[in-house]
PDB file of N, CA and C in Angstrom:
ATOM      1  N   MET A   1     -21.137  11.788  -7.909  1.00  0.00           N
ATOM      2  CA  MET A   1     -22.242  12.697  -7.751  1.00  0.00           C
ATOM      3  C   MET A   1     -23.137  12.187  -6.632  1.00  0.00           C
ATOM      4  N   LEU A   2     -23.717  13.076  -5.900  1.00  0.00           N
ATOM      5  CA  LEU A   2     -24.542  12.715  -4.751  1.00  0.00           C
ATOM      6  C   LEU A   2     -25.913  12.250  -5.207  1.00  0.00           C
ATOM      7  N   ASP A   3     -26.352  11.091  -4.712  1.00  0.00           N
ATOM      8  CA  ASP A   3     -27.666  10.549  -5.050  1.00  0.00           C
ATOM      9  C   ASP A   3     -28.687  11.105  -4.059  1.00  0.00           C
ATOM     10  N   THR A   4     -29.606  11.924  -4.549  1.00  0.00           N
ATOM     11  CA  THR A   4     -30.600  12.552  -3.671  1.00  0.00           C
ATOM     12  C   THR A   4     -31.989  11.965  -3.861  1.00  0.00           C
ATOM     13  N   SER A   5     -32.079  10.811  -4.536  1.00  0.00           N
ATOM     14  CA  SER A   5     -33.388  10.200  -4.745  1.00  0.00           C
ATOM     15  C   SER A   5     -33.935   9.671  -3.429  1.00  0.00           C
ATOM     16  N   ARG A   6     -35.254   9.564  -3.359  1.00  0.00           N
ATOM     17  CA  ARG A   6     -35.909   9.111  -2.137  1.00  0.00           C
ATOM     18  C   ARG A   6     -36.410   7.682  -2.286  1.00  0.00           C
ATOM     19  N   ASP A   7     -35.655   6.864  -2.968  1.00  0.00           N
ATOM     20  CA  ASP A   7     -36.022   5.461  -3.122  1.00  0.00           C
ATOM     21  C   ASP A   7     -35.805   4.718  -1.816  1.00  0.00           C
ATOM     22  N   ALA A   8     -36.407   3.524  -1.743  1.00  0.00           N
ATOM     23  CA  ALA A   8     -36.242   2.696  -0.544  1.00  0.00           C
ATOM     24  C   ALA A   8     -34.778   2.283  -0.400  1.00  0.00           C
ATOM     25  N   ALA A   9     -34.365   2.087   0.833  1.00  0.00           N
ATOM     26  CA  ALA A   9     -32.991   1.672   1.099  1.00  0.00           C
ATOM     27  C   ALA A   9     -32.755   0.282   0.524  1.00  0.00           C
ATOM     28  N   PRO A  10     -31.549  -0.009   0.023  1.00  0.00           N
ATOM     29  CA  PRO A  10     -31.279  -1.331  -0.536  1.00  0.00           C
ATOM     30  C   PRO A  10     -31.389  -2.412   0.539  1.00  0.00           C
ATOM     31  N   VAL A  11     -31.896  -3.554   0.131  1.00  0.00           N
ATOM     32  CA  VAL A  11     -32.083  -4.671   1.059  1.00  0.00           C
ATOM     33  C   VAL A  11     -30.741  -5.362   1.285  1.00  0.00           C
ATOM     34  N   ALA A  12     -30.435  -5.621   2.547  1.00  0.00           N
ATOM     35  CA  ALA A  12     -29.182  -6.295   2.876  1.00  0.00           C
ATOM     36  C   ALA A  12     -29.276  -7.762   2.488  1.00  0.00           C
ATOM     37  N   THR A  13     -28.189  -8.300   1.960  1.00  0.00           N
ATOM     38  CA  THR A  13     -28.158  -9.710   1.583  1.00  0.00           C
ATOM     39  C   THR A  13     -27.346 -10.483   2.604  1.00  0.00           C
ATOM     40  N   ASP A  14     -27.487 -11.794   2.562  1.00  0.00           N
ATOM     41  CA  ASP A  14     -26.733 -12.638   3.496  1.00  0.00           C
ATOM     42  C   ASP A  14     -25.290 -12.842   3.057  1.00  0.00           C
ATOM     43  N   ALA A  15     -24.968 -12.549   1.813  1.00  0.00           N
ATOM     44  CA  ALA A  15     -23.604 -12.733   1.315  1.00  0.00           C
ATOM     45  C   ALA A  15     -22.696 -11.667   1.929  1.00  0.00           C
ATOM     46  N   PRO A  16     -21.516 -12.071   2.378  1.00  0.00           N
ATOM     47  CA  PRO A  16     -20.595 -11.082   2.964  1.00  0.00           C
ATOM     48  C   PRO A  16     -20.071 -10.129   1.896  1.00  0.00           C
ATOM     49  N   ALA A  17     -19.993  -8.886   2.262  1.00  0.00           N
ATOM     50  CA  ALA A  17     -19.484  -7.881   1.330  1.00  0.00           C
ATOM     51  C   ALA A  17     -17.969  -8.023   1.206  1.00  0.00           C
ATOM     52  N   GLU A  18     -17.463  -7.792   0.008  1.00  0.00           N
ATOM     53  CA  GLU A  18     -16.023  -7.878  -0.205  1.00  0.00           C
ATOM     54  C   GLU A  18     -15.355  -6.667   0.438  1.00  0.00           C
ATOM     55  N   GLU A  19     -14.386  -6.921   1.300  1.00  0.00           N
ATOM     56  CA  GLU A  19     -13.703  -5.837   2.000  1.00  0.00           C
ATOM     57  C   GLU A  19     -12.700  -5.174   1.065  1.00  0.00           C
ATOM     58  N   PRO A  20     -12.560  -3.856   1.164  1.00  0.00           N
ATOM     59  CA  PRO A  20     -11.562  -3.187   0.331  1.00  0.00           C
ATOM     60  C   PRO A  20     -10.153  -3.555   0.774  1.00  0.00           C
ATOM     61  N   ARG A  21      -9.276  -3.650  -0.182  1.00  0.00           N
ATOM     62  CA  ARG A  21      -7.881  -3.979   0.139  1.00  0.00           C
ATOM     63  C   ARG A  21      -7.131  -2.681   0.401  1.00  0.00           C
ATOM     64  N   GLY A  22      -6.400  -2.645   1.467  1.00  0.00           N
ATOM     65  CA  GLY A  22      -5.730  -1.416   1.851  1.00  0.00           C
ATOM     66  C   GLY A  22      -4.235  -1.463   1.676  1.00  0.00           C
ATOM     67  N   CYS A  23      -3.562  -0.656   2.448  1.00  0.00           N
ATOM     68  CA  CYS A  23      -2.127  -0.468   2.328  1.00  0.00           C
ATOM     69  C   CYS A  23      -1.348  -1.731   2.679  1.00  0.00           C
ATOM     70  N   LEU A  24      -1.781  -2.461   3.683  1.00  0.00           N
ATOM     71  CA  LEU A  24      -1.041  -3.658   4.075  1.00  0.00           C
ATOM     72  C   LEU A  24      -1.078  -4.712   2.985  1.00  0.00           C
ATOM     73  N   PHE A  25      -2.170  -4.781   2.236  1.00  0.00           N
ATOM     74  CA  PHE A  25      -2.220  -5.716   1.108  1.00  0.00           C
ATOM     75  C   PHE A  25      -1.186  -5.329   0.054  1.00  0.00           C
ATOM     76  N   ALA A  26      -1.073  -4.027  -0.220  1.00  0.00           N
ATOM     77  CA  ALA A  26      -0.117  -3.562  -1.222  1.00  0.00           C
ATOM     78  C   ALA A  26       1.314  -3.848  -0.781  1.00  0.00           C
ATOM     79  N   LEU A  27       1.603  -3.693   0.507  1.00  0.00           N
ATOM     80  CA  LEU A  27       2.962  -3.936   0.994  1.00  0.00           C
ATOM     81  C   LEU A  27       3.316  -5.410   1.019  1.00  0.00           C
ATOM     82  N   SER A  28       2.317  -6.293   0.915  1.00  0.00           N
ATOM     83  CA  SER A  28       2.609  -7.716   0.941  1.00  0.00           C
ATOM     84  C   SER A  28       3.001  -8.254  -0.434  1.00  0.00           C
ATOM     85  N   GLN A  29       2.995  -7.422  -1.446  1.00  0.00           N
ATOM     86  CA  GLN A  29       3.325  -7.874  -2.789  1.00  0.00           C
ATOM     87  C   GLN A  29       4.843  -7.963  -2.962  1.00  0.00           C
ATOM     88  N   PRO A  30       5.367  -9.107  -3.430  1.00  0.00           N
ATOM     89  CA  PRO A  30       6.815  -9.303  -3.551  1.00  0.00           C
ATOM     90  C   PRO A  30       7.537  -8.269  -4.416  1.00  0.00           C
ATOM     91  N   PRO A  31       7.043  -7.887  -5.605  1.00  0.00           N
ATOM     92  CA  PRO A  31       7.804  -6.905  -6.393  1.00  0.00           C
ATOM     93  C   PRO A  31       7.981  -5.575  -5.673  1.00  0.00           C
ATOM     94  N   LEU A  32       6.952  -5.135  -4.956  1.00  0.00           N
ATOM     95  CA  LEU A  32       7.061  -3.877  -4.227  1.00  0.00           C
ATOM     96  C   LEU A  32       8.081  -3.999  -3.100  1.00  0.00           C
ATOM     97  N   MET A  33       8.072  -5.120  -2.397  1.00  0.00           N
ATOM     98  CA  MET A  33       9.015  -5.296  -1.295  1.00  0.00           C
ATOM     99  C   MET A  33      10.451  -5.395  -1.814  1.00  0.00           C
ATOM    100  N   ILE A  34      10.652  -6.035  -2.971  1.00  0.00           N
ATOM    101  CA  ILE A  34      11.998  -6.096  -3.560  1.00  0.00           C
ATOM    102  C   ILE A  34      12.464  -4.692  -3.931  1.00  0.00           C
ATOM    103  N   PHE A  35      11.588  -3.921  -4.555  1.00  0.00           N
ATOM    104  CA  PHE A  35      11.937  -2.546  -4.930  1.00  0.00           C
ATOM    105  C   PHE A  35      12.290  -1.715  -3.702  1.00  0.00           C
ATOM    106  N   LEU A  36      11.461  -1.785  -2.659  1.00  0.00           N
ATOM    107  CA  LEU A  36      11.738  -1.018  -1.445  1.00  0.00           C
ATOM    108  C   LEU A  36      13.008  -1.492  -0.764  1.00  0.00           C
ATOM    109  N   GLY A  37      13.276  -2.791  -0.822  1.00  0.00           N
ATOM    110  CA  GLY A  37      14.515  -3.315  -0.248  1.00  0.00           C
ATOM    111  C   GLY A  37      15.746  -2.802  -0.975  1.00  0.00           C
ATOM    112  N   VAL A  38      15.692  -2.768  -2.298  1.00  0.00           N
ATOM    113  CA  VAL A  38      16.824  -2.256  -3.094  1.00  0.00           C
ATOM    114  C   VAL A  38      17.051  -0.779  -2.794  1.00  0.00           C
ATOM    115  N   ILE A  39      15.995   0.005  -2.766  1.00  0.00           N
ATOM    116  CA  ILE A  39      16.130   1.435  -2.463  1.00  0.00           C
ATOM    117  C   ILE A  39      16.677   1.630  -1.047  1.00  0.00           C
ATOM    118  N   GLY A  40      16.188   0.825  -0.101  1.00  0.00           N
ATOM    119  CA  GLY A  40      16.684   0.919   1.268  1.00  0.00           C
ATOM    120  C   GLY A  40      18.165   0.579   1.362  1.00  0.00           C
ATOM    121  N   CYS A  41      18.594  -0.462   0.637  1.00  0.00           N
ATOM    122  CA  CYS A  41      20.021  -0.830   0.646  1.00  0.00           C
ATOM    123  C   CYS A  41      20.877   0.271   0.036  1.00  0.00           C
ATOM    124  N   LEU A  42      20.398   0.873  -1.048  1.00  0.00           N
ATOM    125  CA  LEU A  42      21.159   1.964  -1.652  1.00  0.00           C
ATOM    126  C   LEU A  42      21.283   3.153  -0.703  1.00  0.00           C
ATOM    127  N   LEU A  43      20.202   3.488  -0.014  1.00  0.00           N
ATOM    128  CA  LEU A  43      20.266   4.587   0.954  1.00  0.00           C
ATOM    129  C   LEU A  43      21.200   4.251   2.111  1.00  0.00           C
ATOM    130  N   LEU A  44      21.158   3.003   2.570  1.00  0.00           N
ATOM    131  CA  LEU A  44      22.038   2.579   3.663  1.00  0.00           C
ATOM    132  C   LEU A  44      23.503   2.623   3.227  1.00  0.00           C
ATOM    133  N   MET A  45      23.777   2.151   2.026  1.00  0.00           N
ATOM    134  CA  MET A  45      25.166   2.179   1.530  1.00  0.00           C
ATOM    135  C   MET A  45      25.654   3.627   1.374  1.00  0.00           C
ATOM    136  N   ALA A  46      24.796   4.517   0.916  1.00  0.00           N
ATOM    137  CA  ALA A  46      25.190   5.920   0.770  1.00  0.00           C
ATOM    138  C   ALA A  46      25.457   6.547   2.135  1.00  0.00           C
ATOM    139  N   ALA A  47      24.633   6.206   3.127  1.00  0.00           N
ATOM    140  CA  ALA A  47      24.829   6.754   4.472  1.00  0.00           C
ATOM    141  C   ALA A  47      26.120   6.239   5.091  1.00  0.00           C
ATOM    142  N   VAL A  48      26.398   4.951   4.948  1.00  0.00           N
ATOM    143  CA  VAL A  48      27.633   4.373   5.493  1.00  0.00           C
ATOM    144  C   VAL A  48      28.841   4.976   4.791  1.00  0.00           C
ATOM    145  N   HIS A  49      28.751   5.167   3.488  1.00  0.00           N
ATOM    146  CA  HIS A  49      29.851   5.772   2.746  1.00  0.00           C
ATOM    147  C   HIS A  49      30.110   7.201   3.223  1.00  0.00           C
ATOM    148  N   ASP A  50      29.064   7.971   3.436  1.00  0.00           N
ATOM    149  CA  ASP A  50      29.226   9.350   3.900  1.00  0.00           C
ATOM    150  C   ASP A  50      29.797   9.409   5.310  1.00  0.00           C
ATOM    151  N   LEU A  51      29.473   8.432   6.147  1.00  0.00           N
ATOM    152  CA  LEU A  51      29.920   8.482   7.538  1.00  0.00           C
ATOM    153  C   LEU A  51      31.336   7.938   7.731  1.00  0.00           C
ATOM    154  N   PHE A  52      31.689   6.880   7.019  1.00  0.00           N
ATOM    155  CA  PHE A  52      32.920   6.164   7.366  1.00  0.00           C
ATOM    156  C   PHE A  52      33.997   6.166   6.291  1.00  0.00           C
ATOM    157  N   VAL A  53      33.724   6.613   5.091  1.00  0.00           N
ATOM    158  CA  VAL A  53      34.698   6.582   4.013  1.00  0.00           C
ATOM    159  C   VAL A  53      35.093   8.019   3.693  1.00  0.00           C
ATOM    160  N   LEU A  54      36.382   8.209   3.401  1.00  0.00           N
ATOM    161  CA  LEU A  54      36.868   9.566   3.117  1.00  0.00           C
ATOM    162  C   LEU A  54      36.184  10.154   1.952  1.00  0.00           C
TER     163      LEU A  54
END
Protein backbone atom coordinates (compact mmCIF):
# COMPACT_ATOMS: atom_id res chain seq x y z
CA MET A 1 0.00 0.00 0.00
CA LEU A 2 1.24 3.48 -0.78
CA ASP A 3 2.40 5.54 2.21
CA THR A 4 1.03 9.07 1.79
CA SER A 5 1.97 10.41 5.22
CA ARG A 6 3.89 13.67 5.40
CA ASP A 7 6.37 12.59 8.04
CA ALA A 8 10.01 13.61 7.91
CA ALA A 9 12.24 11.56 5.64
CA PRO A 10 14.12 8.74 7.40
CA VAL A 11 17.62 9.63 8.53
CA ALA A 12 20.39 7.86 6.64
CA THR A 13 22.69 5.71 8.76
CA ASP A 14 26.36 4.98 8.28
CA ALA A 15 25.75 1.22 8.13
CA PRO A 16 25.73 -0.13 4.57
CA ALA A 17 22.37 -1.33 3.37
CA GLU A 18 22.07 -5.01 2.56
CA GLU A 19 21.92 -5.43 -1.21
CA PRO A 20 19.16 -7.60 -2.64
CA ARG A 21 20.28 -10.91 -4.04
CA GLY A 22 19.40 -11.35 -7.67
CA CYS A 23 19.42 -13.94 -10.39
CA LEU A 24 23.17 -14.51 -10.44
CA PHE A 25 23.11 -15.45 -6.76
CA ALA A 26 20.39 -18.02 -7.47
CA LEU A 27 22.37 -19.51 -10.37
CA SER A 28 25.42 -19.93 -8.15
CA GLN A 29 23.66 -22.50 -5.97
CA PRO A 30 24.97 -26.07 -6.56
CA PRO A 31 21.61 -27.93 -6.46
CA LEU A 32 20.14 -25.63 -9.11
CA MET A 33 23.19 -26.00 -11.34
CA ILE A 34 23.10 -29.81 -10.99
CA PHE A 35 19.41 -29.83 -11.92
CA LEU A 36 19.98 -27.57 -14.94
CA GLY A 37 22.96 -29.68 -15.99
CA VAL A 38 20.91 -32.89 -15.88
CA ILE A 39 18.08 -31.31 -17.88
CA GLY A 40 20.59 -29.93 -20.38
CA CYS A 41 22.22 -33.36 -20.81
CA LEU A 42 18.85 -34.99 -21.36
CA LEU A 43 17.93 -32.41 -24.01
CA LEU A 44 21.33 -32.85 -25.68
CA MET A 45 20.99 -36.64 -25.71
CA ALA A 46 17.49 -36.37 -27.19
CA ALA A 47 18.73 -33.99 -29.90
CA VAL A 48 21.68 -36.24 -30.81
CA HIS A 49 19.39 -39.26 -30.90
CA ASP A 50 16.94 -37.49 -33.22
CA LEU A 51 19.72 -36.33 -35.55
CA PHE A 52 22.01 -39.35 -35.80
CA VAL A 53 20.14 -42.50 -34.73
CA LEU A 54 17.52 -44.23 -36.86
